[in-house]
Coordinates of C-alpha atoms and ligand atoms in Angstrom, one line a residue:
Chain M
M6 CA 9.6 197.6 155.4
R7 CA 8.4 201.2 155.6
D8 CA 6.7 200.9 158.9
K9 CA 9.3 202.9 160.9
P10 CA 8.0 206.3 161.7
V11 CA 9.4 209.1 159.5
V12 CA 9.6 212.4 161.3
I13 CA 10.1 215.5 159.2
E14 CA 10.0 219.0 160.5
V15 CA 7.3 220.9 158.7
G16 CA 7.8 224.6 158.1
D17 CA 5.2 227.2 158.5
G18 CA 4.0 227.1 154.9
A19 CA 0.3 226.9 154.1
A20 CA -1.1 223.5 154.8
I21 CA -0.9 221.2 151.8
P22 CA -4.4 219.8 151.1
D23 CA -4.9 216.1 150.8
P24 CA -5.8 215.3 147.2
R25 CA -8.0 212.5 148.3
D26 CA -10.0 215.0 150.3
E27 CA -13.2 214.7 148.3
G28 CA -16.4 216.7 148.9
L29 CA -17.5 220.1 147.6
F30 CA -16.4 222.2 150.5
T31 CA -12.8 221.8 151.3
A32 CA -10.8 224.3 153.3
W33 CA -8.8 225.0 150.2
R34 CA -11.8 225.7 147.9
I35 CA -13.4 227.9 150.5
S36 CA -10.2 230.0 150.9
F37 CA -9.4 230.1 147.2
F38 CA -12.7 230.9 145.7
G39 CA -13.6 233.1 148.6
T40 CA -10.4 235.2 148.1
L41 CA -11.0 235.4 144.3
A42 CA -14.6 236.5 145.0
I43 CA -13.5 239.3 147.3
I44 CA -10.9 240.5 144.9
A45 CA -13.4 240.5 142.1
Y46 CA -16.0 242.3 144.2
L47 CA -13.5 245.0 145.2
V48 CA -12.2 245.5 141.7
V49 CA -15.6 245.6 140.0
F50 CA -17.6 247.6 142.6
R51 CA -14.8 249.8 144.1
P52 CA -12.4 250.3 141.1
D53 CA -11.3 253.4 142.8
P54 CA -8.9 252.7 144.6
Y55 CA -8.7 248.9 144.2
L56 CA -8.2 248.7 140.5
D57 CA -5.5 251.2 140.8
I58 CA -3.8 249.3 143.5
I59 CA -3.9 246.0 141.6
K60 CA -2.5 247.7 138.5
F61 CA 0.4 248.9 140.5
L62 CA 1.4 245.5 141.8
P63 CA 2.3 243.1 138.9
D64 CA 6.0 244.3 138.7
G65 CA 6.2 243.4 142.4
I66 CA 4.7 240.0 141.8
V67 CA 7.4 239.2 139.2
V68 CA 10.1 240.3 141.6
T69 CA 8.7 238.2 144.4
F70 CA 8.7 235.2 142.2
Q71 CA 12.2 235.9 140.9
V72 CA 13.5 236.1 144.5
T73 CA 11.6 233.0 145.5
F74 CA 12.8 230.8 142.7
A75 CA 16.4 231.9 142.8
S76 CA 16.5 231.6 146.6
I77 CA 14.9 228.1 146.6
A78 CA 17.3 226.9 144.0
L79 CA 20.2 228.1 146.1
A80 CA 18.6 226.7 149.2
L81 CA 18.1 223.3 147.6
V82 CA 21.8 223.1 146.6
L83 CA 23.0 224.2 150.0
G84 CA 20.4 222.0 151.7
L85 CA 21.6 218.9 149.7
I86 CA 25.2 219.6 150.6
A87 CA 24.3 220.3 154.3
G88 CA 22.1 217.2 154.5
L89 CA 24.8 215.0 153.0
G90 CA 27.3 216.6 155.4
R91 CA 25.1 215.8 158.4
I92 CA 25.1 212.1 157.6
S93 CA 28.7 212.0 156.4
K94 CA 31.3 210.0 158.3
N95 CA 33.9 212.6 157.4
T96 CA 34.4 214.6 160.6
F97 CA 35.2 217.9 158.9
F98 CA 32.4 217.8 156.4
N99 CA 30.0 216.7 159.1
L100 CA 31.0 219.4 161.6
A101 CA 31.0 222.1 158.9
A102 CA 27.4 221.2 157.9
S103 CA 26.2 221.0 161.5
T104 CA 27.8 224.3 162.4
Y105 CA 26.2 226.0 159.4
I106 CA 22.8 224.7 160.4
E107 CA 23.2 225.6 164.1
V108 CA 24.4 229.1 163.3
V109 CA 21.8 230.0 160.7
R110 CA 18.9 228.6 162.7
G111 CA 20.0 230.7 165.7
I112 CA 19.8 234.0 163.9
P113 CA 16.5 235.7 162.9
L114 CA 16.0 235.8 159.2
L115 CA 15.6 239.6 159.2
V116 CA 18.9 240.0 161.1
Q117 CA 20.6 237.8 158.5
L118 CA 19.2 239.8 155.7
F119 CA 20.4 243.0 157.3
Y120 CA 23.8 241.4 158.0
I121 CA 24.4 240.1 154.4
Y122 CA 22.9 243.2 152.8
F123 CA 24.4 246.0 154.8
A124 CA 27.4 244.5 156.6
L125 CA 28.7 242.4 153.8
G126 CA 27.4 244.7 151.1
H127 CA 29.7 247.2 152.7
L128 CA 32.7 245.1 151.8
V129 CA 31.6 243.6 148.5
R130 CA 29.3 245.7 146.4
V131 CA 26.6 243.4 144.8
P132 CA 23.2 244.2 143.3
D133 CA 20.4 244.5 145.9
M134 CA 18.5 241.6 144.4
V135 CA 21.6 239.3 144.5
A136 CA 22.2 240.2 148.1
A137 CA 18.6 239.4 149.0
I138 CA 18.7 236.1 147.2
V139 CA 22.0 235.0 148.8
A140 CA 20.6 235.9 152.2
M141 CA 17.3 234.0 151.7
G142 CA 19.0 231.0 150.1
F143 CA 21.7 230.8 152.8
C144 CA 19.1 230.8 155.5
Y145 CA 16.6 228.4 154.0
G146 CA 19.5 226.1 153.0
A147 CA 20.0 225.3 156.6
Y148 CA 16.3 224.3 157.1
M149 CA 16.5 222.4 153.8
G150 CA 19.6 220.5 155.1
E151 CA 17.5 219.0 157.9
V152 CA 14.8 218.1 155.5
F153 CA 17.3 216.3 153.2
R154 CA 18.9 214.6 156.1
A155 CA 15.6 213.2 157.4
G156 CA 14.6 212.2 153.8
I157 CA 17.8 210.3 153.2
L158 CA 17.6 208.6 156.6
S159 CA 14.0 207.5 155.9
I160 CA 15.3 205.1 153.2
D161 CA 15.9 201.6 154.5
T162 CA 19.6 200.7 154.8
G163 CA 18.8 197.5 152.9
Q164 CA 18.5 199.7 149.8
T165 CA 22.0 201.0 150.3
E166 CA 23.4 197.6 151.0
A167 CA 21.8 196.1 147.9
S168 CA 23.2 198.9 145.8
L169 CA 26.7 198.6 147.3
S170 CA 26.7 194.8 146.8
L171 CA 26.1 195.3 143.1
G172 CA 29.3 197.4 142.9
F173 CA 27.9 201.0 143.1
N174 CA 30.1 203.3 145.2
R175 CA 28.6 205.5 147.9
S176 CA 27.9 208.5 145.8
Q177 CA 26.4 206.4 143.0
T178 CA 24.2 204.7 145.6
M179 CA 23.1 208.1 146.8
R180 CA 22.4 209.3 143.3
Y181 CA 20.7 206.3 141.7
V182 CA 19.1 204.6 144.7
V183 CA 18.6 206.7 147.8
L184 CA 17.8 210.2 146.6
P185 CA 15.3 209.2 143.9
Q186 CA 13.4 207.4 146.7
A187 CA 14.0 210.1 149.4
W188 CA 12.3 212.7 147.1
R189 CA 8.9 211.4 148.1
T190 CA 9.6 212.0 151.8
I191 CA 11.5 215.2 151.0
L192 CA 8.9 216.8 148.7
P193 CA 6.1 217.7 151.1
P194 CA 8.4 219.6 153.6
V195 CA 10.3 221.2 150.6
G196 CA 7.0 222.4 149.3
N197 CA 6.2 223.8 152.7
E198 CA 9.5 225.5 152.8
F199 CA 9.0 226.9 149.3
I200 CA 5.7 228.5 150.4
A201 CA 7.2 229.8 153.6
L202 CA 10.1 231.2 151.7
L203 CA 7.7 233.0 149.3
K204 CA 6.0 234.6 152.2
D205 CA 9.3 235.5 153.8
T206 CA 10.5 237.3 150.7
S207 CA 8.2 240.1 151.9
L208 CA 11.1 240.8 154.3
V209 CA 13.3 241.9 151.4
S210 CA 11.0 244.8 150.9
I211 CA 12.9 246.4 153.7
L212 CA 16.0 246.3 151.5
A213 CA 15.8 248.1 148.2
V214 CA 14.1 245.3 146.4
S215 CA 10.8 246.1 144.7
D216 CA 8.7 243.0 145.6
I217 CA 4.9 243.0 146.1
L218 CA 5.1 244.5 149.6
R219 CA 7.5 247.2 148.7
R220 CA 5.4 248.2 145.6
G221 CA 2.4 248.3 147.9
R222 CA 4.2 250.5 150.5
E223 CA 5.2 252.9 147.7
F224 CA 1.6 253.1 146.6
A225 CA 0.3 253.6 150.1
S226 CA 2.8 256.2 151.1
E227 CA 1.7 258.4 148.1
S228 CA -2.0 257.8 148.3
F229 CA -2.3 257.4 152.1
L230 CA -4.7 254.4 151.4
Y231 CA -3.1 252.1 153.9
F232 CA -6.1 250.0 154.7
E233 CA -7.0 249.4 151.1
T234 CA -3.5 248.7 149.9
Y235 CA -2.6 246.2 152.6
T236 CA -5.9 244.5 152.1
M237 CA -5.2 243.9 148.5
I238 CA -1.6 242.8 149.2
A239 CA -2.8 240.2 151.8
L240 CA -5.4 238.9 149.3
I241 CA -2.8 238.6 146.5
Y242 CA -0.3 236.7 148.7
L243 CA -3.1 234.4 149.7
V244 CA -4.1 233.6 146.1
I245 CA -0.5 232.8 145.2
T246 CA 0.2 230.6 148.2
L247 CA -3.1 228.7 147.7
I248 CA -2.3 228.0 144.0
L249 CA 1.2 226.9 145.0
S250 CA 0.0 224.5 147.7
K251 CA -2.5 223.0 145.2
I252 CA 0.3 222.4 142.6
L253 CA 2.6 220.9 145.2
S254 CA 0.0 218.5 146.5
N255 CA -0.7 217.3 142.9
V256 CA 3.0 216.8 142.2
E257 CA 3.3 214.9 145.5
H258 CA 0.4 212.7 144.6
R259 CA 1.9 211.8 141.2
L260 CA 5.3 211.1 142.7
N261 CA 3.7 208.4 144.9
H262 CA 2.5 206.4 142.0
Y263 CA 5.0 203.5 142.4
E264 CA 4.0 202.9 146.0
R265 CA 0.4 202.2 145.1
R266 CA -0.9 198.9 143.9
Chain K
M27 CA 38.7 173.8 163.9
W28 CA 37.2 170.4 164.0
N29 CA 37.0 167.7 161.5
T30 CA 37.9 169.9 158.6
D31 CA 36.8 168.5 155.3
S32 CA 39.8 167.6 153.1
T33 CA 38.1 168.7 149.9
I34 CA 38.0 172.2 151.2
M35 CA 41.3 172.5 152.9
N36 CA 43.3 170.8 150.1
A37 CA 41.8 173.2 147.7
D38 CA 44.1 174.1 144.8
N39 CA 41.7 176.6 143.4
P40 CA 40.2 178.7 146.2
I41 CA 38.0 181.5 145.0
I42 CA 37.3 182.7 148.6
S43 CA 39.9 182.4 151.2
I44 CA 39.1 183.5 154.7
Q45 CA 42.0 183.3 157.1
K46 CA 42.0 183.8 160.9
V47 CA 39.3 186.5 160.8
H48 CA 38.2 188.3 164.0
K49 CA 35.4 190.8 164.0
F50 CA 34.4 193.0 166.9
F51 CA 31.3 195.1 167.3
G52 CA 32.7 197.4 170.1
T53 CA 33.8 194.8 172.7
F54 CA 31.5 192.1 171.4
K55 CA 33.3 189.4 169.4
A56 CA 31.1 188.5 166.5
L57 CA 33.7 186.4 164.6
D58 CA 36.3 184.5 166.5
D59 CA 39.3 183.2 164.5
V60 CA 37.3 182.1 161.5
S61 CA 39.0 180.4 158.6
L62 CA 37.2 179.0 155.5
T63 CA 38.2 178.3 151.9
V64 CA 35.7 177.9 149.1
N65 CA 36.6 176.6 145.7
A66 CA 35.2 177.8 142.4
G67 CA 31.9 176.0 141.8
Q68 CA 31.5 174.9 145.4
K69 CA 28.3 175.3 147.4
V70 CA 28.8 175.9 151.1
V71 CA 25.8 176.1 153.4
V72 CA 26.3 177.9 156.7
L73 CA 24.3 176.7 159.7
G74 CA 24.1 177.8 163.3
P75 CA 21.9 179.3 166.0
S76 CA 20.7 182.9 165.9
G77 CA 23.4 185.3 166.8
S78 CA 26.2 182.9 165.9
G79 CA 27.8 185.2 163.4
K80 CA 26.5 183.7 160.1
S81 CA 25.3 187.0 158.6
T82 CA 28.4 188.7 159.8
L83 CA 30.7 186.2 158.2
L84 CA 28.8 186.4 154.9
R85 CA 28.9 190.2 154.9
T86 CA 32.6 190.3 155.5
I87 CA 33.1 188.5 152.1
N88 CA 32.0 191.6 150.2
R89 CA 33.0 194.0 152.9
L90 CA 29.6 195.1 153.9
E91 CA 31.3 194.5 157.3
T92 CA 34.9 195.3 157.8
I93 CA 37.0 192.9 159.8
S94 CA 39.1 193.6 162.9
S95 CA 41.9 191.2 161.9
G96 CA 42.8 188.4 159.6
S97 CA 42.5 188.4 155.8
I98 CA 39.8 187.7 153.1
I99 CA 40.9 187.0 149.6
V100 CA 38.2 186.9 146.9
D101 CA 39.2 185.8 143.4
G102 CA 42.8 186.8 144.1
Q103 CA 42.0 190.2 145.6
D104 CA 42.4 191.2 149.2
V105 CA 39.0 192.5 150.1
N106 CA 40.3 194.7 153.0
D107 CA 43.3 196.1 151.2
P108 CA 42.8 199.8 150.7
G109 CA 44.6 199.4 147.4
S110 CA 42.0 197.0 145.9
D111 CA 38.9 198.3 144.2
I112 CA 36.2 197.1 146.5
N113 CA 33.4 198.1 144.0
R114 CA 34.9 195.9 141.4
I115 CA 35.1 193.0 143.8
R116 CA 31.5 193.6 144.9
A117 CA 30.4 193.5 141.3
E118 CA 31.8 189.9 141.1
V119 CA 30.0 188.8 144.2
G120 CA 26.2 188.8 144.0
M121 CA 24.3 189.1 147.3
V122 CA 20.7 188.1 148.1
F123 CA 19.2 189.4 151.3
Q124 CA 16.5 188.1 153.6
S125 CA 14.4 191.2 153.0
F126 CA 14.9 191.2 149.2
N127 CA 15.9 194.9 149.1
L128 CA 14.6 195.5 145.5
F129 CA 14.9 199.1 144.5
R130 CA 11.4 200.3 145.2
H131 CA 11.4 203.2 142.7
K132 CA 12.3 201.0 139.8
S133 CA 10.4 198.5 137.8
V134 CA 11.5 194.8 137.9
L135 CA 13.3 195.3 134.5
D136 CA 15.0 198.5 135.7
N137 CA 16.1 196.8 138.9
L138 CA 18.0 194.3 136.7
T139 CA 19.4 196.7 134.2
L140 CA 20.5 199.6 136.5
A141 CA 23.9 198.2 137.5
P142 CA 24.9 196.8 134.1
I143 CA 24.0 200.0 132.4
K144 CA 25.6 202.4 134.9
L145 CA 28.6 200.3 136.0
K146 CA 29.4 198.2 132.9
K147 CA 28.2 200.8 130.4
E148 CA 26.1 198.1 128.7
P149 CA 23.8 199.6 126.0
R150 CA 20.3 199.6 127.2
D151 CA 18.9 197.1 124.7
Q152 CA 21.7 194.7 125.4
A153 CA 21.1 195.0 129.2
E154 CA 17.4 194.5 128.8
H155 CA 17.9 191.5 126.5
H156 CA 20.1 189.9 129.2
A157 CA 17.7 190.9 131.9
M158 CA 14.7 189.3 130.1
K159 CA 16.7 186.1 129.8
L160 CA 17.4 186.1 133.6
L161 CA 13.7 186.9 134.3
E162 CA 12.8 183.9 132.2
K163 CA 15.1 181.8 134.2
V164 CA 13.5 182.8 137.5
G165 CA 10.0 182.7 136.0
M166 CA 9.2 186.4 136.2
V167 CA 9.0 187.5 132.6
D168 CA 5.4 188.5 132.8
K169 CA 6.2 190.9 135.7
A170 CA 9.0 192.7 134.0
E171 CA 7.1 196.0 134.1
S172 CA 5.8 195.6 137.6
Y173 CA 7.1 197.5 140.6
P174 CA 8.4 195.6 143.7
V175 CA 5.4 196.5 145.9
Q176 CA 3.1 194.7 143.4
L177 CA 4.9 191.4 143.9
S178 CA 4.7 188.7 146.5
G179 CA 7.7 188.0 148.7
G180 CA 8.6 184.9 146.7
Q181 CA 8.4 186.8 143.5
Q182 CA 10.5 189.7 144.9
Q183 CA 13.2 187.3 146.0
R184 CA 13.4 185.6 142.6
V185 CA 13.8 189.1 141.0
A186 CA 16.5 189.9 143.6
I187 CA 18.4 186.8 142.6
A188 CA 18.0 187.8 138.9
R189 CA 19.2 191.3 139.7
A190 CA 22.4 189.9 141.4
L191 CA 23.0 187.6 138.4
A192 CA 22.7 190.5 136.0
M193 CA 26.2 191.6 136.9
N194 CA 27.5 188.1 135.9
P195 CA 29.0 187.4 139.3
K196 CA 31.4 184.6 140.0
I197 CA 30.1 184.1 143.5
M198 CA 26.6 184.3 145.0
L199 CA 26.0 185.0 148.7
F200 CA 22.6 184.2 150.2
D201 CA 21.6 185.4 153.7
E202 CA 18.5 183.5 154.7
P203 CA 16.8 184.1 151.4
T204 CA 13.7 182.2 152.4
S205 CA 13.3 183.2 156.1
A206 CA 11.0 186.2 155.4
L207 CA 8.7 184.1 153.1
D208 CA 5.4 182.5 153.7
P209 CA 5.9 178.7 153.6
E210 CA 4.1 178.2 150.3
M211 CA 6.6 180.6 148.6
I212 CA 9.8 179.0 149.9
G213 CA 9.8 176.3 147.2
E214 CA 9.8 178.6 144.3
V215 CA 12.9 180.4 145.6
L216 CA 14.8 177.2 146.5
D217 CA 14.0 175.9 143.0
V218 CA 15.8 178.9 141.5
M219 CA 18.8 178.4 143.8
V220 CA 19.0 174.7 143.0
T221 CA 19.0 175.5 139.3
L222 CA 21.8 178.0 139.9
A223 CA 23.8 175.4 141.8
R224 CA 23.4 172.9 139.0
E225 CA 24.8 175.4 136.6
G226 CA 28.0 175.5 138.6
M227 CA 27.7 178.8 140.5
T228 CA 29.9 179.2 143.5
M229 CA 27.5 179.7 146.4
V230 CA 27.7 180.5 150.1
V231 CA 24.2 180.1 151.6
V232 CA 23.1 180.9 155.1
T233 CA 19.8 179.1 155.6
H234 CA 17.6 177.0 157.9
E235 CA 16.4 174.8 154.9
M236 CA 18.0 171.5 155.8
G237 CA 16.5 169.8 152.7
F238 CA 18.3 172.3 150.5
A239 CA 21.6 171.9 152.5
R240 CA 21.4 168.1 152.1
E241 CA 20.6 168.2 148.4
V242 CA 22.9 171.0 147.2
A243 CA 25.7 171.6 149.6
D244 CA 29.2 170.3 149.0
S245 CA 30.0 171.1 152.6
V246 CA 28.2 172.4 155.6
V247 CA 29.8 174.9 158.0
F248 CA 28.4 175.0 161.5
M249 CA 28.9 178.2 163.5
D250 CA 28.3 179.0 167.2
E251 CA 29.3 182.1 169.2
G252 CA 31.4 183.5 166.3
K253 CA 33.4 180.3 165.8
I254 CA 33.3 177.7 163.1
L255 CA 32.9 174.5 165.0
E256 CA 32.6 172.0 162.2
I257 CA 33.0 171.8 158.4
A258 CA 31.7 168.6 156.8
P259 CA 29.9 167.1 153.8
P260 CA 26.1 167.3 154.5
N261 CA 25.6 163.6 155.0
R262 CA 28.3 163.4 157.5
F263 CA 27.2 166.5 159.3
F264 CA 23.6 165.6 159.5
D265 CA 24.1 161.9 160.3
H266 CA 27.2 161.9 162.4
P267 CA 27.8 165.4 163.7
V268 CA 31.1 165.5 165.6
H269 CA 30.6 168.4 167.8
E270 CA 28.4 168.4 170.9
R271 CA 26.9 171.8 169.9
S272 CA 26.1 170.6 166.4
R273 CA 24.3 167.7 167.8
R274 CA 22.2 169.9 170.1
F275 CA 21.5 172.3 167.2
L276 CA 20.3 169.5 165.0
E277 CA 18.1 168.0 167.7
Q278 CA 16.4 171.4 168.1
I279 CA 15.9 172.0 164.4
L280 CA 15.0 168.6 163.0
Ligands
ATP302 N1 26.0 196.2 163.6 C1 26.1 195.5 164.7 N2 26.4 196.1 165.9 C2 26.5 195.4 167.0 N3 26.4 194.1 167.1 C3 26.1 193.4 166.0 C4 25.9 194.1 164.8 N4 25.6 193.2 163.8 C5 25.6 192.0 164.5 N5 25.8 192.1 165.8 C6 25.9 191.1 166.8 O1 26.8 190.1 166.3 C7 26.3 188.8 166.6 C8 26.2 188.0 165.3 O2 25.2 188.5 164.5 P1 24.8 187.9 163.1 O3 23.8 188.8 162.5 O4 26.0 187.6 162.3 O5 24.2 186.5 163.6 P2 23.4 185.4 162.7 O6 24.1 184.2 162.9 O7 23.3 185.9 161.3 O8 22.0 185.3 163.4 P3 20.5 185.2 162.8 O9 20.3 183.7 162.6 O10 19.6 185.7 163.9 O11 20.5 186.0 161.6 C9 24.9 189.0 167.2 O12 25.1 188.8 168.6 C10 24.5 190.4 166.9 O13 23.8 190.9 168.0
MG303 MG1 21.6 186.5 160.2

């Protein structure tokens, strides 16, 4: 019943490792422990300047996570609405969702950030952080919309018909029958989008939001240690995304439990 | 319509009344002037070659398909009237599908209790108690905690019947419930359906199981090219089919 191919666009997030991937040397382990080893080496044997750099960054890491989580929450809500709109038979709702997706996907994220931050910020004054979150969430919501749509369409229509025939209406069917099953198809690409979004939050450093990258730029511009600073920043992004991809693959694995005999 | 059976047409208590129904898919006519009345407690078996409109007819009864013209009254309510509550009508009409369609993310027990709990607001323990009784009836008690993928086709279909019964429907519709099953599993599903029939359930069954039709049906409906060509009690239909197309169909299938 599940043999029709399910095609889902995958974002540019870090590859999610296959948990069944046994063996001592996996790409994930090599990258993760390799990165940790390099950071440890630099901090222990070259504390000046690497220890100073790493001490300067934690505030930025917190901000990066704040922006990421808030943006993904907004993107998931917008994505669900857009995804439902794209499969809706209501012409208005359908067109609105499709237009949103078309428009957002046609404009570079950086331009959208500038637009929402400077152009709209000119009209309505909102905190920098909020503007950044709205811009990121709005943009990723469009990508999420396509993920939700594909996930919902991957569920056999027989499930919907069985639900309707019991007396559930369309939205109850979506809520109790389709979406809980679609999650399994939706989760991997959502995980990828999440990681991609975390990396893209580095763009908000151009606005006045003190994320990891902006903290690093501040440090570098005072110390003129560009090479050292950006090395450390790259390593820290890498550790974070590797941890996230591991968590996501485990969650995904657990979510599949009822499909296995 | 040919040779209409009097026990159906003179019905004083129709629970399903289908009148002059036409159904188009685009320009293709899937149902062509179909009329059929079913009394409470009656068992109707629908036969006909592939593509004759059997599934379409069945699915119009609970509006999984809308109709192009005509009327369908189920338990006094016009199924296609925008004013009637279609979800309430559907709750009274159980449906069993060829491909079972059990909710794959729910255990067997949860498949049975989902609708009663969410739609009828039954307390969970009451819904589970009722569900266990139904599982006992279809011989699936020991699989209550299993997930659908862990069951054989015959087991899934028995659970699907129990799930439909959990809403206490007045009518049960079956669309080729045994066609997707390995031969050795057909019997277990038919047994459940026979039991249900004996208990007085109103049933409309699309099937190719002629033994079941002979044993259980009050009347047999024969369809071809979207039309009902013949309605007759099973003995008369199988032994003395009136219509030329019925005869050819029976020759092919028996
Ligand atoms: N959604 C649809 N869109 C277009 N045509 C359809 C649709 N559903 C059914 N049909 C057509 O309507 C006709 C009747 O279909 P239906 O499924 O009712 O036949 P059936 O008697 O149940 O056949 P089978 O024994 O193969 O199940 C067929 O020719 C079919 O191709
Ligand atoms: Mg059919």
